[in-house]
CSV table of C-alpha atoms in Angstrom, one decimal:
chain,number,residue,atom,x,y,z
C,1,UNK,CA,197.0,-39.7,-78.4
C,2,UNK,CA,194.4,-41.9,-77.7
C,3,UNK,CA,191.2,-42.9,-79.4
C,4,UNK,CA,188.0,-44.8,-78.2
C,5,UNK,CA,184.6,-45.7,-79.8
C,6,UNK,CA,181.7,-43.8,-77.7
C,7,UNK,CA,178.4,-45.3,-77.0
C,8,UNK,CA,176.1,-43.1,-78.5
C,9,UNK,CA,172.2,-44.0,-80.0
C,10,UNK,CA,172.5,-42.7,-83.3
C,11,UNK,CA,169.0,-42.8,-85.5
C,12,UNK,CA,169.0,-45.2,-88.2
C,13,UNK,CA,167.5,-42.1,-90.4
C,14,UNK,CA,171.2,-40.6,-90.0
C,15,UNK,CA,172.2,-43.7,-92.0
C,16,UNK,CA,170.7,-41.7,-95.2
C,17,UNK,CA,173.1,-39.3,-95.3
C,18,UNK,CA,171.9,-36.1,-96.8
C,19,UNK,CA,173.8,-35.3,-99.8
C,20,UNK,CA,172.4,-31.8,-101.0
C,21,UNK,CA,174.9,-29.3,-101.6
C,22,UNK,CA,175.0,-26.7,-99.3
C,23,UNK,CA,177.7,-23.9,-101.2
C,24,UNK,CA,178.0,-23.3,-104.8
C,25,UNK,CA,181.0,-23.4,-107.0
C,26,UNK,CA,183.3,-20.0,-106.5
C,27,UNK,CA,182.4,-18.9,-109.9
C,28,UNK,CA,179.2,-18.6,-111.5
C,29,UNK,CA,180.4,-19.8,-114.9
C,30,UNK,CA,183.5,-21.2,-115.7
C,31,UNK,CA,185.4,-23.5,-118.5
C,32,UNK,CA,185.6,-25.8,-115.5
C,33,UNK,CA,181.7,-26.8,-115.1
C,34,UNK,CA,181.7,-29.8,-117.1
C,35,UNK,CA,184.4,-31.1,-114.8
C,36,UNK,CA,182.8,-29.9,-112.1
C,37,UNK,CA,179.3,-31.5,-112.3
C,38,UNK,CA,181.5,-34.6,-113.1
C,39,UNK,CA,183.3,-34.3,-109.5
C,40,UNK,CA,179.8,-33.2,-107.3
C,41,UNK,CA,178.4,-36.6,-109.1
C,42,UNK,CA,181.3,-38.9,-108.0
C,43,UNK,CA,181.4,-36.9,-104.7
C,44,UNK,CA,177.6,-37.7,-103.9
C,45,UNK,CA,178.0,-41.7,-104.7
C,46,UNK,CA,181.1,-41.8,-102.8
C,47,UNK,CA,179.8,-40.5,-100.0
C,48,UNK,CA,177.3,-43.3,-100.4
C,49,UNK,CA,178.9,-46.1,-101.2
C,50,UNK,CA,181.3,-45.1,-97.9
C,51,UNK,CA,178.8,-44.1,-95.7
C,52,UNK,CA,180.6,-41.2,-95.3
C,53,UNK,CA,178.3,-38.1,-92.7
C,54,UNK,CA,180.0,-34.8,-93.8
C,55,UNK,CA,182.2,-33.8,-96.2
C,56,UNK,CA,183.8,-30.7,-98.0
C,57,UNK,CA,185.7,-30.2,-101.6
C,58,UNK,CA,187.9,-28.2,-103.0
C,59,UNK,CA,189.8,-27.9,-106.3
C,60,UNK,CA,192.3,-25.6,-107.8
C,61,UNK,CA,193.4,-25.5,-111.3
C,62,UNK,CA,195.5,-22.7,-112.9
C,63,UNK,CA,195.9,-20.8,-109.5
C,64,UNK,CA,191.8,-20.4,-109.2
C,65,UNK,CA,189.7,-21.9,-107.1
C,66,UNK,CA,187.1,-23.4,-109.3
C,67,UNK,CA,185.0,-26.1,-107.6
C,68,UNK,CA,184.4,-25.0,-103.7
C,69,UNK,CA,181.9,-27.3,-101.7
C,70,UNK,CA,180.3,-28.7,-98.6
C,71,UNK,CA,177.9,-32.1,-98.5
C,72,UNK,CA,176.2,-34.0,-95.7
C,73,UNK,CA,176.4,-33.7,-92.5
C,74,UNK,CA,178.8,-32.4,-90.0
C,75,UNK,CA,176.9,-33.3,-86.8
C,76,UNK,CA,174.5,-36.1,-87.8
C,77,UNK,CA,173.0,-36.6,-84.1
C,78,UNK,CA,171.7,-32.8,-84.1
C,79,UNK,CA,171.3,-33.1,-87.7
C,80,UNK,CA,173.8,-29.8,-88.5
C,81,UNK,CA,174.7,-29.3,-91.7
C,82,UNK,CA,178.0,-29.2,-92.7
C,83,UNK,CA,179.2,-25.9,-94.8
C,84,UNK,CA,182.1,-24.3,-96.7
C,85,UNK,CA,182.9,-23.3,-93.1
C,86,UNK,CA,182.9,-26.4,-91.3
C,87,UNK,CA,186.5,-26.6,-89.2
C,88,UNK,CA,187.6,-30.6,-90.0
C,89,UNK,CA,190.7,-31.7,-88.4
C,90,UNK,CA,193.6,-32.2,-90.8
C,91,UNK,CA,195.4,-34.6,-88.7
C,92,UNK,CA,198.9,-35.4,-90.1
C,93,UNK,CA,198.2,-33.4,-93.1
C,94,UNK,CA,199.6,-31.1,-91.3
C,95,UNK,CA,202.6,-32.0,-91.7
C,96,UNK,CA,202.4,-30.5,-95.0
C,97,UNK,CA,202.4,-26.7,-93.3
C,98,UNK,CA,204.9,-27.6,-91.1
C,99,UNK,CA,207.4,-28.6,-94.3
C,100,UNK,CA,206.2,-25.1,-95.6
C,101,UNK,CA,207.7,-23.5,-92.1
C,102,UNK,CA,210.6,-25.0,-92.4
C,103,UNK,CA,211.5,-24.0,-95.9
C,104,UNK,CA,210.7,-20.7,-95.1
C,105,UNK,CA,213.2,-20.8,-92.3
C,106,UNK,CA,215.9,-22.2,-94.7
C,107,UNK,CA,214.8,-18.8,-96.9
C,108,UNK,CA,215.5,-16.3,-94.5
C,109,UNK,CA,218.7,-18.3,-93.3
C,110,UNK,CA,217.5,-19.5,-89.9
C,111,UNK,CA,217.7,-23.0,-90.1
C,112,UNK,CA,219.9,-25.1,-92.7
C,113,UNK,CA,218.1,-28.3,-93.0
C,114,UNK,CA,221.2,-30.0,-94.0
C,115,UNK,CA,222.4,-29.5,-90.9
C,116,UNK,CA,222.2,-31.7,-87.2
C,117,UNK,CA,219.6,-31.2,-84.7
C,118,UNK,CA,222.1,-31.0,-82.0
C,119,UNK,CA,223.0,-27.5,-83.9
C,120,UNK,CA,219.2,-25.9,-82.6
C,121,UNK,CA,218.6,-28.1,-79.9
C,122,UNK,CA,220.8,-29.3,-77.0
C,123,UNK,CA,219.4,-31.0,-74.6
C,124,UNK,CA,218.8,-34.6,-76.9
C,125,UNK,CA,220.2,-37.5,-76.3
C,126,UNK,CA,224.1,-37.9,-78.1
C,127,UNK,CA,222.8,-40.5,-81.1
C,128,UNK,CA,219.6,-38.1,-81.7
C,129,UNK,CA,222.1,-35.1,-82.5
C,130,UNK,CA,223.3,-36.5,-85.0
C,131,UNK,CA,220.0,-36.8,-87.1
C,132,UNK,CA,219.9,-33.9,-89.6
C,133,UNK,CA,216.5,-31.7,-89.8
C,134,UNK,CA,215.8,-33.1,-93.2
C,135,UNK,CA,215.7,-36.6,-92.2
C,136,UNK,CA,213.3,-35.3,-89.6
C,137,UNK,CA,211.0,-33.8,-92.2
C,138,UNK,CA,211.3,-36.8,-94.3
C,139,UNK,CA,211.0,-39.8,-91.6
C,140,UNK,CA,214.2,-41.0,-92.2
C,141,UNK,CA,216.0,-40.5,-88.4
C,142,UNK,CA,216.1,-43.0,-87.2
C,143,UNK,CA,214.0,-42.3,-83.9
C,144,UNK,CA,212.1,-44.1,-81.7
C,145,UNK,CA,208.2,-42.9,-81.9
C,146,UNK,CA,206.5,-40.8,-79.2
C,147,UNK,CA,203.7,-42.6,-80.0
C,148,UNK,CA,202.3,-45.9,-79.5
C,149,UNK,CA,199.0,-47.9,-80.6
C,150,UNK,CA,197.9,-46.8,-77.7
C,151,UNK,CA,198.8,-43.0,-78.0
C,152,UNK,CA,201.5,-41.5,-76.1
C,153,UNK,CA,204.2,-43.6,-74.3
C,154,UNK,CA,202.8,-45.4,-71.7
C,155,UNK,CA,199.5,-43.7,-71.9
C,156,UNK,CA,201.3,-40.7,-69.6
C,157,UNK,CA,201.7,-37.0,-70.2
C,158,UNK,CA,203.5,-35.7,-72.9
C,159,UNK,CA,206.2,-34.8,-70.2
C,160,UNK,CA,206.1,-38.1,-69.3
C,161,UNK,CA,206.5,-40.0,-73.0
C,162,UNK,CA,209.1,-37.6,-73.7
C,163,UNK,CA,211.6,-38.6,-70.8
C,164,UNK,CA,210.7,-42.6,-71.9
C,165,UNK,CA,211.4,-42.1,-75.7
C,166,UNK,CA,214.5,-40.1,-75.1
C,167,UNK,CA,215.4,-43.4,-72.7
C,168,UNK,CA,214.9,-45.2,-76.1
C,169,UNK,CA,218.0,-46.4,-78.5
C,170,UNK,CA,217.6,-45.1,-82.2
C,171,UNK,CA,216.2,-47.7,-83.9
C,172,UNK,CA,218.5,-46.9,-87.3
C,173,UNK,CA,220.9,-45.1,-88.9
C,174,UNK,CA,220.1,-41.6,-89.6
C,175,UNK,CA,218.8,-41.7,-93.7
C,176,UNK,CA,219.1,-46.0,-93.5
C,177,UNK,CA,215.3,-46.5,-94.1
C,178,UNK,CA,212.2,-44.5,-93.9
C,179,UNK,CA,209.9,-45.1,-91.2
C,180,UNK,CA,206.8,-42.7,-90.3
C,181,UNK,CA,206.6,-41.3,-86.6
C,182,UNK,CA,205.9,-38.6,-84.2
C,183,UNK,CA,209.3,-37.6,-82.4
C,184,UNK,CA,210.1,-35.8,-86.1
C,185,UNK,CA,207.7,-33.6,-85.7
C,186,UNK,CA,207.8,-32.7,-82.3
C,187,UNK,CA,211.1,-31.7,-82.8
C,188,UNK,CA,210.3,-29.5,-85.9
C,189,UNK,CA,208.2,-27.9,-83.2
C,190,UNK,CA,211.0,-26.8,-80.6
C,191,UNK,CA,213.4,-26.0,-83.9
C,192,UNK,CA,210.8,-23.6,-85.4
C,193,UNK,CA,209.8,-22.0,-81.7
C,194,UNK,CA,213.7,-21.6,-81.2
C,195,UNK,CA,214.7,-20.3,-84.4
C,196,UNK,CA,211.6,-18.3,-84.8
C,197,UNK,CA,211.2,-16.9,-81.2
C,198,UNK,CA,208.0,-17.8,-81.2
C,199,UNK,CA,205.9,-20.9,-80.4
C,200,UNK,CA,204.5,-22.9,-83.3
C,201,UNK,CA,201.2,-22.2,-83.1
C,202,UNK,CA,201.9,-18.4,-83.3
C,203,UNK,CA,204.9,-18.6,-86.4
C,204,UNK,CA,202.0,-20.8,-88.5
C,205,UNK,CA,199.4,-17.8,-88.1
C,206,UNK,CA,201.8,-14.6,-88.7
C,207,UNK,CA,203.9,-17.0,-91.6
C,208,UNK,CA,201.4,-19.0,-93.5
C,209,UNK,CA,197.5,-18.3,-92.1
C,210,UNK,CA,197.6,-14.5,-92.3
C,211,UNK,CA,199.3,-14.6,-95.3
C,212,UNK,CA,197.4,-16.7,-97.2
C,213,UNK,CA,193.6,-15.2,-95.2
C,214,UNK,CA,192.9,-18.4,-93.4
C,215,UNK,CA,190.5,-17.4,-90.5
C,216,UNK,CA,188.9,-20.5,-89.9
C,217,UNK,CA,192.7,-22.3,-89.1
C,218,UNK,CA,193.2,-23.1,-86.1
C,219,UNK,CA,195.1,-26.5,-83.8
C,220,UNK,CA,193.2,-28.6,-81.5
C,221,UNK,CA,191.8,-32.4,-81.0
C,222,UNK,CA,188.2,-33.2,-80.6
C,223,UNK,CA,188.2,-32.7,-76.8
C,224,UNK,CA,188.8,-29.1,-77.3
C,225,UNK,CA,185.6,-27.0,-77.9
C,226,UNK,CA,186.5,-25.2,-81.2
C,227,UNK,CA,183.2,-23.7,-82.4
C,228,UNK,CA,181.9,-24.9,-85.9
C,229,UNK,CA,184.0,-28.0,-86.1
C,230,UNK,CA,182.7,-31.4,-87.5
C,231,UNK,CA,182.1,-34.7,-85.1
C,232,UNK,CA,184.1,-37.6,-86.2
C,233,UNK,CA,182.6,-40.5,-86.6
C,234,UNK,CA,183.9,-44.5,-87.3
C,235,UNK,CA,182.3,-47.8,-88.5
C,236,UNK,CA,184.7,-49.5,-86.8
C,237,UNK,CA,183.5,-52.3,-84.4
C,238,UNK,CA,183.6,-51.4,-80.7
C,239,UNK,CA,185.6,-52.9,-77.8
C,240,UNK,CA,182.7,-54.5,-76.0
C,241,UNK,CA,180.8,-55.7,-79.3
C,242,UNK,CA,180.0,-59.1,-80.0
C,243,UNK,CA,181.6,-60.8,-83.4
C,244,UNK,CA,178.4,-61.1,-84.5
C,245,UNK,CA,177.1,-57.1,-84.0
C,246,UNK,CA,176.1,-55.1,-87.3
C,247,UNK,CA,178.2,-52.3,-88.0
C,248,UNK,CA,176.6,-48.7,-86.0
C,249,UNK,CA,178.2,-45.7,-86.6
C,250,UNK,CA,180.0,-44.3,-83.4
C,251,UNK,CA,181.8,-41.1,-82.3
C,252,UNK,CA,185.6,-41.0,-82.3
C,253,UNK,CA,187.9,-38.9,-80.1
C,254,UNK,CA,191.3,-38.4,-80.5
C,255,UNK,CA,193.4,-36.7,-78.1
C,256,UNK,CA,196.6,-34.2,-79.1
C,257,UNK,CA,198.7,-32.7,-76.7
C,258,UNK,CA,200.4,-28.9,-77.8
C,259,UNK,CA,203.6,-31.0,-78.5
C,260,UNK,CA,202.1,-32.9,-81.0
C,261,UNK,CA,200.4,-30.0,-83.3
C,262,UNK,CA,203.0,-29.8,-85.4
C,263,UNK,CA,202.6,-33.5,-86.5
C,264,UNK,CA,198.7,-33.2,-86.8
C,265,UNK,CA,197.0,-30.5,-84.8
C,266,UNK,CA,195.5,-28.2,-87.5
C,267,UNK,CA,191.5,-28.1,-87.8
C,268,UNK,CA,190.7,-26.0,-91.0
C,269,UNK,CA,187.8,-26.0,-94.0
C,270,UNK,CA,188.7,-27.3,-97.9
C,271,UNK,CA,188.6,-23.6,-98.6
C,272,UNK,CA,191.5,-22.2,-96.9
C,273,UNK,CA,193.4,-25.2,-97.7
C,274,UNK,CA,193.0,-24.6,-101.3
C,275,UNK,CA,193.4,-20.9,-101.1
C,276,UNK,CA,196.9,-22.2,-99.0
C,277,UNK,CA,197.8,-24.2,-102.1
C,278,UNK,CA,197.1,-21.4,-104.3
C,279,UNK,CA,199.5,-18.9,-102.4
C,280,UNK,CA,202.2,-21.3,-102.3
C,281,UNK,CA,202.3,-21.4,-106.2
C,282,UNK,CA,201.9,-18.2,-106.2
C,283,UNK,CA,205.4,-17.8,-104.6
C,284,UNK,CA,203.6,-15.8,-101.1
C,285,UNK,CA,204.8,-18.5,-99.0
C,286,UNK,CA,208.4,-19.3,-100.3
C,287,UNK,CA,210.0,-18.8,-103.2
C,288,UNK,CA,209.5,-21.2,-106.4
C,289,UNK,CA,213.1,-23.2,-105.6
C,290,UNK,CA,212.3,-23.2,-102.3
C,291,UNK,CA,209.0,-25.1,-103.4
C,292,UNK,CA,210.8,-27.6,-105.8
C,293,UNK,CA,213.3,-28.7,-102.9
C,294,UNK,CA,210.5,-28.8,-100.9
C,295,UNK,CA,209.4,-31.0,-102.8
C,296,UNK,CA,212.3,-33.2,-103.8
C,297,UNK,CA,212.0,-36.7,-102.6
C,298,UNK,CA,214.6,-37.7,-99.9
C,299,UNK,CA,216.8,-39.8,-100.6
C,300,UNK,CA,218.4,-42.9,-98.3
C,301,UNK,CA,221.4,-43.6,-97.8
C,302,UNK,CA,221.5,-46.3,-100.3
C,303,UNK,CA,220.3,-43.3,-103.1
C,304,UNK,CA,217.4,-44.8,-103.3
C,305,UNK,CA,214.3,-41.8,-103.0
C,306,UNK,CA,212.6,-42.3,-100.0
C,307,UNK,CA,208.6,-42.1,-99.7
C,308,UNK,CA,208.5,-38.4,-98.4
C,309,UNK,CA,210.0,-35.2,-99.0
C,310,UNK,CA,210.4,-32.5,-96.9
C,311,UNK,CA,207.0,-32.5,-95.3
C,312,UNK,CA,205.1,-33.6,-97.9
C,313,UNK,CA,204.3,-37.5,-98.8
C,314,UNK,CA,204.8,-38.5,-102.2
C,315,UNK,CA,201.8,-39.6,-103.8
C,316,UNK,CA,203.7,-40.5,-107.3
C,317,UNK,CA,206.4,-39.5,-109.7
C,318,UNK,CA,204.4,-41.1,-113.0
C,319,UNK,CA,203.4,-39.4,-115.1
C,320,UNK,CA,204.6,-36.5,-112.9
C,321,UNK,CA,205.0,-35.7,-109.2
C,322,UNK,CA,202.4,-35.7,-107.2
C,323,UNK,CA,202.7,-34.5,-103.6
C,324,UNK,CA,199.8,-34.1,-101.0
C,325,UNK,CA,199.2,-34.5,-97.3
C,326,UNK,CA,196.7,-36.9,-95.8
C,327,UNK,CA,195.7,-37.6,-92.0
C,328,UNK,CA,193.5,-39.1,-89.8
C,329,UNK,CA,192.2,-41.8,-92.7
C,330,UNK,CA,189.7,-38.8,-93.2
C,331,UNK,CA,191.2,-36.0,-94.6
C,332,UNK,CA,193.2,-35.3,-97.6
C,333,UNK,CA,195.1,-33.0,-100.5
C,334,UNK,CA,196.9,-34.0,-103.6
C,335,UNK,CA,199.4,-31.3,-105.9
C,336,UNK,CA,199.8,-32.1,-109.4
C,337,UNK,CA,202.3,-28.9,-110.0
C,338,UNK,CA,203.1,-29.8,-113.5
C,339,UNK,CA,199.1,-29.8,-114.3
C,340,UNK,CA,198.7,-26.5,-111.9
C,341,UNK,CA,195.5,-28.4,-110.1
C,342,UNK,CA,195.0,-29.6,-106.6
C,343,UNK,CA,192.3,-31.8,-105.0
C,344,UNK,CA,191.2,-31.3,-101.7
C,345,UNK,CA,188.8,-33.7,-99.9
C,346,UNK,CA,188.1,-33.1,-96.2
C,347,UNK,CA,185.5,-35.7,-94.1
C,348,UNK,CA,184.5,-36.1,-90.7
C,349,UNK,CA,184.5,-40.2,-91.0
C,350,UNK,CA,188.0,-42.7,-90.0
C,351,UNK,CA,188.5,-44.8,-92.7
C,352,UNK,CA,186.7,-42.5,-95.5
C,353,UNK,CA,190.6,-42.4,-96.8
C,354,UNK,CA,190.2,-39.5,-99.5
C,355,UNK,CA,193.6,-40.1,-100.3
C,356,UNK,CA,192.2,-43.0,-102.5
C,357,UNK,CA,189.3,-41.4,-104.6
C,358,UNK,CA,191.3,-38.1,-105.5
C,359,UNK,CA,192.9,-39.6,-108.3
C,360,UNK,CA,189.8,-40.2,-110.0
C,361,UNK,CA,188.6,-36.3,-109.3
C,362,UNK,CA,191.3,-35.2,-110.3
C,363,UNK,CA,191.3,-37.1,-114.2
C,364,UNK,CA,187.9,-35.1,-114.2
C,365,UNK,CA,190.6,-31.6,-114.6
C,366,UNK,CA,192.8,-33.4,-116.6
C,367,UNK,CA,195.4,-35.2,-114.6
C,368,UNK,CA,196.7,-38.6,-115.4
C,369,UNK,CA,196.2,-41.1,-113.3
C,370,UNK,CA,199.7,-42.4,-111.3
C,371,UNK,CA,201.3,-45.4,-112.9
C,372,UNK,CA,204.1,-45.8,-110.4
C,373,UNK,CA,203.9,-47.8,-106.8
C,374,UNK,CA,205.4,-44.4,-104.9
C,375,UNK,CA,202.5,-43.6,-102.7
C,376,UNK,CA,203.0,-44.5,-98.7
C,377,UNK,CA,201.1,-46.8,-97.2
C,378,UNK,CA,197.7,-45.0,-96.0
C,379,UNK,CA,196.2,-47.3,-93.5
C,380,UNK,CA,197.3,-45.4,-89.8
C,381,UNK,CA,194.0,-45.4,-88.5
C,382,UNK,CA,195.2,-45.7,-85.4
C,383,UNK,CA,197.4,-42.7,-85.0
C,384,UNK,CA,197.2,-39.2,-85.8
């Protein structure tokens, strides 16, 4: 993957970024509009105070989705709007689905995540073999990463950074430490395809999209041309600007191969990944102990839990679990199962980092805020 800053004029006037609201709540009336005029006033002076262009909400409480909408803008140059169906890129929140394919594998008895990789793949190196599918899921392998600051290995083809990483000694014990990375997930990939007989891409539409109704879903990078989809933008100083240059705001590209979709390849709106949320508490996606191991930390070697589960980061364990999915340092979701609510806050700006205003969203529904120093670290700018 690899990223760069684009010079592009951009008017000072997109500086103002509009903040009407372009889509109403899903219901007219509900006992949720207190809250919700709460969470559209926090929303709006976020947005300021982060310069943030575009963005799009969504919250679910008690299986409904009560608060659905869409602010700013998602093309500020052309001055377009961005809507309810606005496609922004979930990055490595997609992890989250790909934890949700998995389990539903382990349901219908095609893949026991307990088990080694070598079992559904065989052409890995000897050590990698012996990494089981839930470390994989849960970043404790072990592996050497795909990926380096500068994207793929070497800045090659995928091809190419595959035959270098697998070149690579593991740098662990399988379940000795937790340590976030790319190969995981690429690997999910080829175990999904091979147990599925079907590529990834095709298993998350007939498993999960369809199922749930989630037109709008779809994998790509912002190289691809995927109508409707939000430009991403940074604040982030460019290569060739002095020390002393004020801050401008700039494109940003990121670059994702078809190996790497499983990791963080999904574009999608706040909608469909609320009405996703919705269908997996509703036990349409996997059954409800299939969703609680899902979403039982990992632990290390040592017993100690680890920072994800299978698929899912965790966010915090006081005063209950909370599990989500974040990516990109732009787009994110948080579960509080035990409170039946969800936040989901989607933006088209690097270093927007929803992940840290949900909380305070969420307290506006009625969820507690986390008291416990669980969350993963969420500053990855620099990788998908």
């Amino acid at each position: 993957m690899r990223f760069s800053a684009l010079r592009t004029p951009v008017l000072l006037a997109a500086l103002a970024v509009p903040l009407a609201c372009f889509a109403a709540p899903s219901a007219p009336s509900t006992a949720w509009d207190t809250a919700n005029a709460q969470a559209r006033r926090f929303m709006q002076d976020t947005m300021q105070a982060r310069r943030i262009p575009g963005l799009q909400i969504a919250v679910v409480k008690d299986g409904q989705l009560v608060l659905s909408e869409a602010y700013g803008l998602a093309n500020v140059e052309n001055g377009v709007a961005a809507t309810r169906d606005t496609r922004f890129p979930l990055n490595s929140a997609t992890k989250s689905f790909t934890g949700v394919a998995m389990a539903q594998l382990a349901q219908a008895g095609r893949v026991d995540l307990q088990a080694p990789v070598s079992r559904y793949l065989d052409d890995l190196p000897p050590a990698w073999g012996k990494v089981q599918v839930r470390q994989l899921l849960a970043h404790t392998s072990g592996l050497p990463d795909i990926l380096d600051a500068q994207g793929l290995l070497g800045g090659s083809t995928e091809e190419q950074a595959w035959t270098q990483v697998t070149a690579l000694p593991v740098e662990a014990a399988p379940g000795k430490r937790f340590r976030y990375n790319q190969t995981n997930y690429v690997l999910l990939a080829r175990i999904i395809a091979r147990q599925a007989g079907m590529p990834y891409p095709q298993y998350m539409a007939r498993h999960q999209f369809d199922v749930v109704g989630m037109p709008r879903t779809t994998f790509g990078d912002s190289y691809d041309l995927v109508a409707d989809a939000a430009t991403i933008y940074s604040w982030f100083p460019r290569k060739t600007d002095a020390a002393e240059a004020p801050q401008r705001l700039s494109h940003w590209f990121y670059d994702l191969s078809p190996g790497l979709w499983a990791g963080a390849g999904m574009l999608t709106t706040a909608d469909e990944v609320g009405r996703w949320i919705i269908a997996l508490s509703q036990g349409k996606l996997l059954r409800p102990d299939g969703v609680r191991r899902m979403w039982t930390p990992e632990r290390l070697n040592n017993g100690e839990p680890g920072a994800w589960s299978a698929g899912w980061p965790i966010m915090g364990t006081t005063p209950d679990l909370q599990v989500g999915g974040m990516g990109g340092a732009r787009a994110a979701f948080i579960v509080y199962p035990e409170r039946r609510l969800a936040v989901v806050v989607l933006t088209n700006l690097v270093g927007a980092d929803p992940q840290d205003f949900i909380a305070p969203i969420a307290a506006f529904y009625g969820a507690a805020p986390t008291t416990d120093a669980r969350r993963p670290s969420t500053k990855r700018t620099a990788t998908p």
